[in-house]
Amino acid sequence: MMPLASLESPPISKDHDKPSSSSSPSSCSFVREMSQPGPSSLSKLRDLTLGEHLNHEMAVDMPMMCEDGDEDSSQFSMSPREHFDHESELCMRYFESWAQTRQTEFVEQLVARMSFHQHEHIYSILMPMLQRDFITALPGKGLHHIAYKILSYLDERSLCRAELVCHEWYQVITDGLLWKKLIERKVASEPVWEGLSERRGWGKYLFRHVAPSEGINHQFFRQLYPSIISDISNMESNWKNARHTLTRIECHSENSKGVYCLQYDDHKIISGLRDNTIKIWNRESLECKRVLQGHTGSVLCLQYDEKVIVTGSSDSTIR
C-alpha cells in the first residue's frame, strides 16, 4: 500500500508567495481530491497502489541503474534477453495463479494472435506431449482386460511386431494368451482351420479356459501357429501340384450300375446307388457297415442328420 506520508500536504514554504519546490500541480490536485474522497479518487488510489506493486516486483529483480555516466550505466543495465526472461517470469507467475479455465481462455486468445509458422511450431511441441502408451498404462490401472481386447484384433504379422515393442507389451500378449485367441478367431471363420483343428487334435485346447496344470501356456500357442501355417501351405501345394494319395471304395453294385449321390461327415459316408440300395461306410476303415433297402428304383438324392436319412428315388417315392 502507498505510505501515508505521501498523502499528507506538502511542506509550506517560508515564502508564502512561492510554491514549494517539492510539490507539483498534479500532486496538489491529487491531495485535494484525497481530502474529499469519492469514486474517482478511490479508483486513482487503487491504480496507483497496483502500479507501485508491479514496480516493486520489477525493482526486486532488476539491477540498480548507475547515473554517473553512459559507460557505467551500460555495465549494469539489463540486456534484451535478460529483460525478456524477467518479463516472461512475471507472466508465468500470473498464469500459474489463475484457475485452469482462465488459463485455457488466455491460451486460446494467445494462440489466436499467433502466425501460421508459430502454430506449426506449437503443433510440433504438442504432438509428442499428447502421445500416450496406453497398452503399458492400462494394466497399471487394473484394466488388463481392455489391453487384451485391443491387441486381440491384431493379425499375426502385427502381433509379432507388438511383441518386440517393449517388455510391457510382450507381457500383455503373454498374460492374455493372444496367440490362442488369434487361432480361435481363425478356426471360427475359416473351414480349413476348423478341419485341421479336429484332425490334428489341438482343437480341444480352444474355446475354453486352459488350466495351468495342463501345461498349455502362451509358448504352446505361439509355436502352434507357425505349425498350422506350415500344414496349410503343404496342403495347398499338394492340391496345386497333384501330390495326393487316392483311396478307392468298391461299392460292388449289381451290374456295376454306379453311385448316384452321397453325403459324408468325419465318421461315415452314405451313398445312394443305382441298384436301389443305400450303403453306409465307416470313414476310417472304409468298410460297409450297413445296407438299406426298400426303393424299387435308383436312389437319386439323400440327406441325413443324427437320427434320420431321407432319400428320393426314381420310383417316384421318398423314404
Short mmCIF file of N, CA, C and O in Angstrom, two decimals, residues 135-249:
data_model
loop_
_atom_site.label_atom_id
_atom_site.label_comp_id
_atom_site.label_asym_id
_atom_site.label_seq_id
_atom_site.Cartn_x
_atom_site.Cartn_y
_atom_site.Cartn_z
N ILE A 135 -1.22 -49.09 -23.88
CA ILE A 135 -1.09 -50.53 -23.63
C ILE A 135 -0.29 -50.76 -22.35
O ILE A 135 -0.59 -51.66 -21.56
N THR A 136 0.73 -49.95 -22.11
CA THR A 136 1.51 -50.06 -20.88
C THR A 136 0.76 -49.46 -19.70
O THR A 136 0.86 -49.98 -18.57
N ALA A 137 -0.01 -48.41 -19.92
CA ALA A 137 -0.68 -47.72 -18.82
C ALA A 137 -1.91 -48.47 -18.30
O ALA A 137 -2.19 -48.44 -17.10
N LEU A 138 -2.64 -49.17 -19.17
CA LEU A 138 -3.88 -49.81 -18.75
C LEU A 138 -3.70 -50.87 -17.67
O LEU A 138 -4.44 -50.88 -16.68
N PRO A 139 -2.74 -51.81 -17.82
CA PRO A 139 -2.57 -52.81 -16.74
C PRO A 139 -2.24 -52.17 -15.40
O PRO A 139 -2.66 -52.67 -14.35
N GLY A 140 -1.48 -51.08 -15.40
CA GLY A 140 -1.15 -50.42 -14.15
C GLY A 140 -2.35 -49.84 -13.45
O GLY A 140 -2.32 -49.58 -12.24
N LYS A 141 -3.44 -49.58 -14.19
CA LYS A 141 -4.67 -49.05 -13.61
C LYS A 141 -5.71 -50.15 -13.38
O LYS A 141 -6.89 -49.86 -13.16
N GLY A 142 -5.30 -51.42 -13.48
CA GLY A 142 -6.22 -52.52 -13.27
C GLY A 142 -7.13 -52.81 -14.44
O GLY A 142 -8.16 -53.46 -14.28
N LEU A 143 -6.77 -52.33 -15.64
CA LEU A 143 -7.61 -52.51 -16.83
C LEU A 143 -6.94 -53.45 -17.82
O LEU A 143 -6.85 -53.18 -19.01
N HIS A 144 -6.47 -54.60 -17.31
CA HIS A 144 -5.79 -55.57 -18.15
C HIS A 144 -6.69 -56.03 -19.30
O HIS A 144 -6.23 -56.21 -20.44
N HIS A 145 -7.97 -56.27 -19.00
CA HIS A 145 -8.88 -56.83 -20.00
C HIS A 145 -9.04 -55.90 -21.20
O HIS A 145 -9.24 -56.37 -22.33
N ILE A 146 -8.94 -54.59 -20.98
CA ILE A 146 -9.06 -53.66 -22.11
C ILE A 146 -7.84 -53.75 -23.00
O ILE A 146 -7.94 -53.75 -24.24
N ALA A 147 -6.65 -53.86 -22.40
CA ALA A 147 -5.42 -54.03 -23.20
C ALA A 147 -5.46 -55.34 -23.98
O ALA A 147 -5.06 -55.38 -25.15
N TYR A 148 -5.95 -56.43 -23.36
CA TYR A 148 -6.07 -57.71 -24.07
C TYR A 148 -7.03 -57.57 -25.26
O TYR A 148 -6.75 -58.08 -26.36
N LYS A 149 -8.15 -56.89 -25.03
CA LYS A 149 -9.16 -56.76 -26.08
C LYS A 149 -8.62 -55.98 -27.27
O LYS A 149 -8.86 -56.36 -28.43
N ILE A 150 -7.88 -54.92 -27.01
CA ILE A 150 -7.35 -54.09 -28.10
C ILE A 150 -6.38 -54.88 -28.96
O ILE A 150 -6.49 -54.93 -30.19
N LEU A 151 -5.42 -55.57 -28.32
CA LEU A 151 -4.40 -56.29 -29.08
C LEU A 151 -4.93 -57.58 -29.69
O LEU A 151 -4.30 -58.14 -30.59
N SER A 152 -6.07 -58.07 -29.22
CA SER A 152 -6.61 -59.32 -29.77
C SER A 152 -7.11 -59.16 -31.20
O SER A 152 -7.33 -60.16 -31.89
N TYR A 153 -7.26 -57.92 -31.69
CA TYR A 153 -7.71 -57.70 -33.06
C TYR A 153 -6.55 -57.67 -34.06
O TYR A 153 -6.78 -57.53 -35.26
N LEU A 154 -5.31 -57.80 -33.59
CA LEU A 154 -4.15 -57.76 -34.49
C LEU A 154 -4.03 -59.06 -35.26
O LEU A 154 -4.38 -60.14 -34.77
N ASP A 155 -3.51 -58.96 -36.50
CA ASP A 155 -3.19 -60.17 -37.25
C ASP A 155 -1.84 -60.69 -36.81
O ASP A 155 -1.18 -60.12 -35.94
N GLU A 156 -1.41 -61.81 -37.41
CA GLU A 156 -0.18 -62.46 -36.95
C GLU A 156 1.06 -61.58 -37.14
O GLU A 156 1.95 -61.54 -36.28
N ARG A 157 1.13 -60.86 -38.25
CA ARG A 157 2.30 -60.02 -38.50
C ARG A 157 2.37 -58.87 -37.49
O ARG A 157 3.44 -58.57 -36.94
N SER A 158 1.23 -58.22 -37.24
CA SER A 158 1.20 -57.12 -36.29
C SER A 158 1.45 -57.60 -34.87
O SER A 158 2.08 -56.91 -34.06
N LEU A 159 0.96 -58.80 -34.55
CA LEU A 159 1.17 -59.35 -33.21
C LEU A 159 2.65 -59.66 -32.97
O LEU A 159 3.17 -59.44 -31.87
N CYS A 160 3.33 -60.15 -33.99
CA CYS A 160 4.77 -60.38 -33.87
C CYS A 160 5.52 -59.07 -33.62
O CYS A 160 6.44 -59.03 -32.78
N ARG A 161 5.14 -58.03 -34.31
CA ARG A 161 5.79 -56.74 -34.12
C ARG A 161 5.46 -56.15 -32.76
O ARG A 161 6.31 -55.50 -32.13
N ALA A 162 4.24 -56.36 -32.28
CA ALA A 162 3.85 -55.83 -30.97
C ALA A 162 4.66 -56.48 -29.86
O ALA A 162 4.95 -55.84 -28.84
N GLU A 163 5.04 -57.75 -30.04
CA GLU A 163 5.86 -58.41 -29.02
C GLU A 163 7.23 -57.76 -28.86
O GLU A 163 7.84 -57.85 -27.80
N LEU A 164 7.69 -57.09 -29.91
CA LEU A 164 9.03 -56.50 -29.89
C LEU A 164 9.04 -55.04 -29.44
O LEU A 164 10.12 -54.45 -29.36
N VAL A 165 7.88 -54.46 -29.16
CA VAL A 165 7.83 -53.05 -28.80
C VAL A 165 8.57 -52.81 -27.48
O VAL A 165 9.48 -51.99 -27.39
N CYS A 166 8.18 -53.54 -26.45
CA CYS A 166 8.82 -53.39 -25.15
C CYS A 166 8.40 -54.58 -24.28
O CYS A 166 7.54 -55.39 -24.66
N HIS A 167 9.00 -54.66 -23.09
CA HIS A 167 8.69 -55.77 -22.19
C HIS A 167 7.24 -55.73 -21.74
O HIS A 167 6.59 -56.77 -21.60
N GLU A 168 6.69 -54.52 -21.51
CA GLU A 168 5.31 -54.41 -21.04
C GLU A 168 4.33 -54.93 -22.08
O GLU A 168 3.36 -55.61 -21.73
N TRP A 169 4.55 -54.60 -23.34
CA TRP A 169 3.67 -55.10 -24.41
C TRP A 169 3.76 -56.62 -24.51
O TRP A 169 2.75 -57.30 -24.68
N TYR A 170 4.98 -57.16 -24.44
CA TYR A 170 5.15 -58.61 -24.50
C TYR A 170 4.43 -59.29 -23.34
O TYR A 170 3.82 -60.36 -23.51
N GLN A 171 4.46 -58.66 -22.16
CA GLN A 171 3.80 -59.24 -21.00
C GLN A 171 2.29 -59.25 -21.18
O GLN A 171 1.61 -60.21 -20.79
N VAL A 172 1.73 -58.20 -21.78
CA VAL A 172 0.29 -58.16 -22.04
C VAL A 172 -0.11 -59.27 -23.01
O VAL A 172 -1.12 -59.96 -22.81
N ILE A 173 0.68 -59.48 -24.06
CA ILE A 173 0.39 -60.53 -25.04
C ILE A 173 0.49 -61.91 -24.40
O ILE A 173 -0.32 -62.81 -24.67
N THR A 174 1.48 -62.09 -23.52
CA THR A 174 1.66 -63.38 -22.86
C THR A 174 0.54 -63.66 -21.87
O THR A 174 -0.06 -64.74 -21.89
N ASP A 175 0.23 -62.70 -21.01
CA ASP A 175 -0.81 -62.91 -20.00
C ASP A 175 -2.18 -63.09 -20.62
O ASP A 175 -3.03 -63.81 -20.08
N GLY A 176 -2.42 -62.43 -21.75
CA GLY A 176 -3.72 -62.52 -22.39
C GLY A 176 -3.89 -63.71 -23.32
O GLY A 176 -4.96 -63.90 -23.89
N LEU A 177 -2.82 -64.54 -23.49
CA LEU A 177 -2.86 -65.69 -24.41
C LEU A 177 -3.40 -65.26 -25.78
O LEU A 177 -4.32 -65.88 -26.33
N LEU A 178 -2.84 -64.18 -26.31
CA LEU A 178 -3.40 -63.59 -27.53
C LEU A 178 -3.14 -64.45 -28.76
O LEU A 178 -3.88 -64.35 -29.74
N TRP A 179 -2.10 -65.30 -28.75
CA TRP A 179 -1.93 -66.23 -29.87
C TRP A 179 -3.03 -67.28 -29.86
O TRP A 179 -3.49 -67.72 -30.93
N LYS A 180 -3.47 -67.69 -28.70
CA LYS A 180 -4.60 -68.62 -28.60
C LYS A 180 -5.86 -67.97 -29.16
O LYS A 180 -6.62 -68.61 -29.92
N LYS A 181 -6.09 -66.70 -28.82
CA LYS A 181 -7.28 -66.01 -29.33
C LYS A 181 -7.20 -65.82 -30.84
O LYS A 181 -8.24 -65.88 -31.53
N LEU A 182 -6.02 -65.60 -31.36
CA LEU A 182 -5.87 -65.46 -32.81
C LEU A 182 -6.21 -66.78 -33.51
O LEU A 182 -6.91 -66.78 -34.54
N ILE A 183 -5.76 -67.91 -32.97
CA ILE A 183 -6.07 -69.22 -33.56
C ILE A 183 -7.57 -69.49 -33.47
O ILE A 183 -8.18 -70.00 -34.43
N GLU A 184 -8.18 -69.16 -32.35
CA GLU A 184 -9.63 -69.36 -32.20
C GLU A 184 -10.40 -68.54 -33.23
O GLU A 184 -11.41 -69.03 -33.79
N ARG A 185 -9.95 -67.33 -33.49
CA ARG A 185 -10.62 -66.50 -34.50
C ARG A 185 -10.51 -67.10 -35.88
O ARG A 185 -11.46 -67.07 -36.67
N LYS A 186 -9.36 -67.69 -36.19
CA LYS A 186 -9.17 -68.34 -37.49
C LYS A 186 -10.05 -69.59 -37.61
O LYS A 186 -10.66 -69.83 -38.66
N VAL A 187 -10.11 -70.40 -36.55
CA VAL A 187 -10.90 -71.64 -36.58
C VAL A 187 -12.38 -71.31 -36.74
O VAL A 187 -13.12 -72.02 -37.45
N ALA A 188 -12.85 -70.24 -36.11
CA ALA A 188 -14.26 -69.89 -36.17
C ALA A 188 -14.66 -69.31 -37.52
O ALA A 188 -15.85 -69.35 -37.88
N SER A 189 -13.71 -68.83 -38.30
CA SER A 189 -14.05 -68.14 -39.55
C SER A 189 -13.59 -68.87 -40.81
O SER A 189 -14.11 -68.59 -41.90
N GLU A 190 -12.66 -69.83 -40.71
CA GLU A 190 -12.13 -70.48 -41.90
C GLU A 190 -12.26 -72.01 -41.77
O GLU A 190 -11.72 -72.60 -40.83
N PRO A 191 -12.95 -72.66 -42.72
CA PRO A 191 -13.17 -74.11 -42.64
C PRO A 191 -11.88 -74.91 -42.63
O PRO A 191 -11.83 -75.98 -42.00
N VAL A 192 -10.85 -74.46 -43.34
CA VAL A 192 -9.60 -75.21 -43.36
C VAL A 192 -8.99 -75.30 -41.96
O VAL A 192 -8.51 -76.35 -41.53
N TRP A 193 -9.01 -74.19 -41.24
CA TRP A 193 -8.50 -74.19 -39.87
C TRP A 193 -9.35 -75.09 -38.97
O TRP A 193 -8.81 -75.80 -38.12
N GLU A 194 -10.65 -75.05 -39.17
CA GLU A 194 -11.54 -75.90 -38.36
C GLU A 194 -11.25 -77.38 -38.62
O GLU A 194 -11.19 -78.18 -37.68
N GLY A 195 -11.06 -77.75 -39.90
CA GLY A 195 -10.76 -79.14 -40.20
C GLY A 195 -9.43 -79.60 -39.62
O GLY A 195 -9.32 -80.71 -39.08
N LEU A 196 -8.42 -78.74 -39.69
CA LEU A 196 -7.12 -79.10 -39.13
C LEU A 196 -7.19 -79.23 -37.61
O LEU A 196 -6.52 -80.09 -37.02
N SER A 197 -7.98 -78.37 -36.96
CA SER A 197 -8.08 -78.44 -35.51
C SER A 197 -8.65 -79.78 -35.05
O SER A 197 -8.24 -80.32 -34.02
N GLU A 198 -9.58 -80.32 -35.82
CA GLU A 198 -10.17 -81.62 -35.48
C GLU A 198 -9.24 -82.77 -35.86
O GLU A 198 -9.10 -83.74 -35.12
N ARG A 199 -8.59 -82.63 -36.99
CA ARG A 199 -7.74 -83.73 -37.47
C ARG A 199 -6.44 -83.84 -36.68
O ARG A 199 -5.98 -84.94 -36.38
N ARG A 200 -5.84 -82.70 -36.32
CA ARG A 200 -4.59 -82.72 -35.59
C ARG A 200 -4.77 -82.87 -34.08
O ARG A 200 -3.83 -83.21 -33.38
N GLY A 201 -5.96 -82.57 -33.59
CA GLY A 201 -6.24 -82.76 -32.17
C GLY A 201 -5.99 -81.56 -31.28
O GLY A 201 -6.33 -81.60 -30.10
N TRP A 202 -5.42 -80.48 -31.83
CA TRP A 202 -5.17 -79.32 -30.97
C TRP A 202 -6.42 -78.46 -30.77
O TRP A 202 -6.41 -77.51 -29.98
N GLY A 203 -7.51 -78.80 -31.45
CA GLY A 203 -8.75 -78.04 -31.26
C GLY A 203 -9.35 -78.20 -29.88
O GLY A 203 -10.15 -77.37 -29.44
N LYS A 204 -8.97 -79.27 -29.15
CA LYS A 204 -9.53 -79.48 -27.81
C LYS A 204 -9.05 -78.44 -26.80
O LYS A 204 -9.63 -78.32 -25.71
N TYR A 205 -8.00 -77.71 -27.14
CA TYR A 205 -7.49 -76.68 -26.23
C TYR A 205 -8.10 -75.30 -26.50
O TYR A 205 -7.78 -74.35 -25.79
N LEU A 206 -8.95 -75.21 -27.49
CA LEU A 206 -9.51 -73.91 -27.89
C LEU A 206 -10.88 -73.69 -27.27
O LEU A 206 -11.57 -74.63 -26.86
N PHE A 207 -11.30 -72.43 -27.25
CA PHE A 207 -12.63 -72.00 -26.82
C PHE A 207 -12.97 -72.45 -25.40
O PHE A 207 -14.12 -72.74 -25.08
N ARG A 208 -11.97 -72.54 -24.55
CA ARG A 208 -12.18 -72.86 -23.14
C ARG A 208 -10.98 -72.37 -22.34
O ARG A 208 -9.92 -72.10 -22.91
N HIS A 209 -11.18 -72.26 -21.04
CA HIS A 209 -10.08 -71.84 -20.16
C HIS A 209 -9.09 -73.00 -20.02
O HIS A 209 -9.50 -74.13 -19.74
N VAL A 210 -7.83 -72.70 -20.22
CA VAL A 210 -6.79 -73.72 -20.11
C VAL A 210 -6.17 -73.63 -18.72
O VAL A 210 -5.63 -72.59 -18.33
N ALA A 211 -6.26 -74.72 -17.96
CA ALA A 211 -5.71 -74.73 -16.61
C ALA A 211 -4.20 -74.84 -16.66
O ALA A 211 -3.64 -75.53 -17.53
N PRO A 212 -3.48 -74.19 -15.74
CA PRO A 212 -2.01 -74.29 -15.72
C PRO A 212 -1.52 -75.72 -15.54
O PRO A 212 -0.42 -76.06 -15.99
N SER A 213 -2.33 -76.56 -14.89
CA SER A 213 -1.91 -77.94 -14.67
C SER A 213 -1.79 -78.73 -15.96
O SER A 213 -1.12 -79.76 -16.02
N GLU A 214 -2.45 -78.26 -17.03
CA GLU A 214 -2.38 -78.96 -18.31
C GLU A 214 -1.06 -78.69 -19.03
O GLU A 214 -0.76 -79.35 -20.04
N GLY A 215 -0.29 -77.75 -18.56
CA GLY A 215 0.99 -77.44 -19.19
C GLY A 215 0.85 -76.71 -20.52
O GLY A 215 1.80 -76.67 -21.31
N ILE A 216 -0.32 -76.13 -20.77
CA ILE A 216 -0.55 -75.39 -22.01
C ILE A 216 -0.47 -73.91 -21.68
O ILE A 216 -1.28 -73.39 -20.92
N ASN A 217 0.51 -73.22 -22.23
CA ASN A 217 0.71 -71.81 -21.92
C ASN A 217 0.86 -71.01 -23.21
O ASN A 217 0.59 -71.49 -24.31
N HIS A 218 1.31 -69.79 -23.05
CA HIS A 218 1.47 -68.89 -24.18
C HIS A 218 2.41 -69.46 -25.24
O HIS A 218 2.12 -69.38 -26.44
N GLN A 219 3.52 -70.04 -24.82
CA GLN A 219 4.51 -70.55 -25.77
C GLN A 219 3.95 -71.71 -26.60
O GLN A 219 4.34 -71.88 -27.76
N PHE A 220 3.04 -72.50 -26.03
CA PHE A 220 2.43 -73.60 -26.79
C PHE A 220 1.70 -73.06 -28.01
O PHE A 220 1.89 -73.55 -29.14
N PHE A 221 0.86 -72.06 -27.81
CA PHE A 221 0.10 -71.49 -28.93
C PHE A 221 0.99 -70.64 -29.83
O PHE A 221 0.74 -70.55 -31.04
N ARG A 222 2.04 -70.02 -29.24
CA ARG A 222 2.97 -69.23 -30.04
C ARG A 222 3.71 -70.10 -31.04
O ARG A 222 3.97 -69.69 -32.18
N GLN A 223 4.04 -71.34 -30.66
CA GLN A 223 4.72 -72.27 -31.55
C GLN A 223 3.74 -73.05 -32.42
O GLN A 223 4.11 -73.56 -33.49
N LEU A 224 2.49 -73.17 -31.95
CA LEU A 224 1.48 -73.89 -32.73
C LEU A 224 1.10 -73.12 -33.98
O LEU A 224 0.87 -73.74 -35.04
N TYR A 225 1.03 -71.81 -33.91
CA TYR A 225 0.57 -71.02 -35.05
C TYR A 225 1.42 -71.24 -36.30
O TYR A 225 0.87 -71.55 -37.36
N PRO A 226 2.75 -71.12 -36.24
CA PRO A 226 3.53 -71.39 -37.46
C PRO A 226 3.40 -72.83 -37.93
O PRO A 226 3.53 -73.10 -39.13
N SER A 227 3.15 -73.77 -37.02
CA SER A 227 2.95 -75.17 -37.43
C SER A 227 1.67 -75.31 -38.25
O SER A 227 1.63 -76.05 -39.25
N ILE A 228 0.62 -74.59 -37.85
CA ILE A 228 -0.63 -74.63 -38.61
C ILE A 228 -0.44 -74.01 -39.99
O ILE A 228 -0.92 -74.54 -41.01
N ILE A 229 0.27 -72.90 -40.04
CA ILE A 229 0.54 -72.24 -41.32
C ILE A 229 1.32 -73.18 -42.24
O ILE A 229 1.06 -73.25 -43.46
N SER A 230 2.26 -73.93 -41.69
CA SER A 230 3.02 -74.89 -42.50
C SER A 230 2.12 -75.99 -43.03
O SER A 230 2.25 -76.41 -44.20
N ASP A 231 1.19 -76.48 -42.20
CA ASP A 231 0.25 -77.52 -42.65
C ASP A 231 -0.62 -77.01 -43.80
O ASP A 231 -0.82 -77.72 -44.80
N ILE A 232 -1.13 -75.79 -43.66
CA ILE A 232 -1.98 -75.24 -44.71
C ILE A 232 -1.19 -75.03 -46.00
O ILE A 232 -1.69 -75.30 -47.10
N SER A 233 0.03 -74.56 -45.86
CA SER A 233 0.87 -74.36 -47.04
C SER A 233 1.15 -75.68 -47.76
O SER A 233 1.09 -75.76 -49.00
N ASN A 234 1.44 -76.74 -47.02
CA ASN A 234 1.67 -78.05 -47.63
C ASN A 234 0.41 -78.58 -48.31
O ASN A 234 0.49 -79.17 -49.39
N MET A 235 -0.72 -78.35 -47.68
CA MET A 235 -1.98 -78.82 -48.26
C MET A 235 -2.26 -78.11 -49.59
O MET A 235 -2.63 -78.76 -50.59
N GLU A 236 -2.08 -76.78 -49.60
CA GLU A 236 -2.31 -76.04 -50.84
C GLU A 236 -1.33 -76.47 -51.92
O GLU A 236 -1.69 -76.57 -53.11
N SER A 237 -0.10 -76.72 -51.54
CA SER A 237 0.90 -77.17 -52.51
C SER A 237 0.56 -78.54 -53.08
O SER A 237 0.73 -78.79 -54.27
N ASN A 238 0.05 -79.43 -52.22
CA ASN A 238 -0.32 -80.77 -52.69
C ASN A 238 -1.46 -80.71 -53.70
O ASN A 238 -1.45 -81.41 -54.72
N TRP A 239 -2.45 -79.86 -53.42
CA TRP A 239 -3.56 -79.75 -54.36
C TRP A 239 -3.10 -79.12 -55.67
O TRP A 239 -3.51 -79.53 -56.76
N LYS A 240 -2.23 -78.12 -55.56
CA LYS A 240 -1.77 -77.43 -56.76
C LYS A 240 -0.90 -78.31 -57.64
O LYS A 240 -1.00 -78.27 -58.88
N ASN A 241 -0.07 -79.13 -57.04
CA ASN A 241 0.87 -79.97 -57.79
C ASN A 241 0.43 -81.42 -57.90
O ASN A 241 1.23 -82.28 -58.31
N ALA A 242 -0.83 -81.71 -57.52
CA ALA A 242 -1.41 -83.06 -57.67
C ALA A 242 -0.61 -84.10 -56.89
O ALA A 242 -0.45 -85.24 -57.34
N ARG A 243 -0.11 -83.73 -55.71
CA ARG A 243 0.56 -84.71 -54.85
C ARG A 243 -0.46 -85.17 -53.80
O ARG A 243 -0.75 -84.47 -52.84
N HIS A 244 -1.03 -86.35 -54.04
CA HIS A 244 -2.06 -86.84 -53.13
C HIS A 244 -2.08 -88.38 -53.19
O HIS A 244 -1.52 -88.99 -54.10
N THR A 245 -2.72 -88.96 -52.21
CA THR A 245 -2.90 -90.41 -52.15
C THR A 245 -4.38 -90.69 -52.40
O THR A 245 -5.24 -90.22 -51.66
N LEU A 246 -4.65 -91.43 -53.45
CA LEU A 246 -6.03 -91.73 -53.83
C LEU A 246 -6.47 -93.05 -53.20
O LEU A 246 -5.79 -94.06 -53.29
N THR A 247 -7.62 -93.02 -52.54
CA THR A 247 -8.20 -94.22 -51.92
C THR A 247 -9.54 -94.50 -52.58
O THR A 247 -10.38 -93.60 -52.69
N ARG A 248 -9.73 -95.71 -53.00
CA ARG A 248 -10.97 -96.11 -53.69
C ARG A 248 -11.83 -96.99 -52.79
O ARG A 248 -11.31 -97.81 -52.03
N ILE A 249 -13.15 -96.81 -52.91
CA ILE A 249 -14.12 -97.68 -52.22
C ILE A 249 -14.93 -98.40 -53.30
O ILE A 249 -15.60 -97.77 -54.11
#
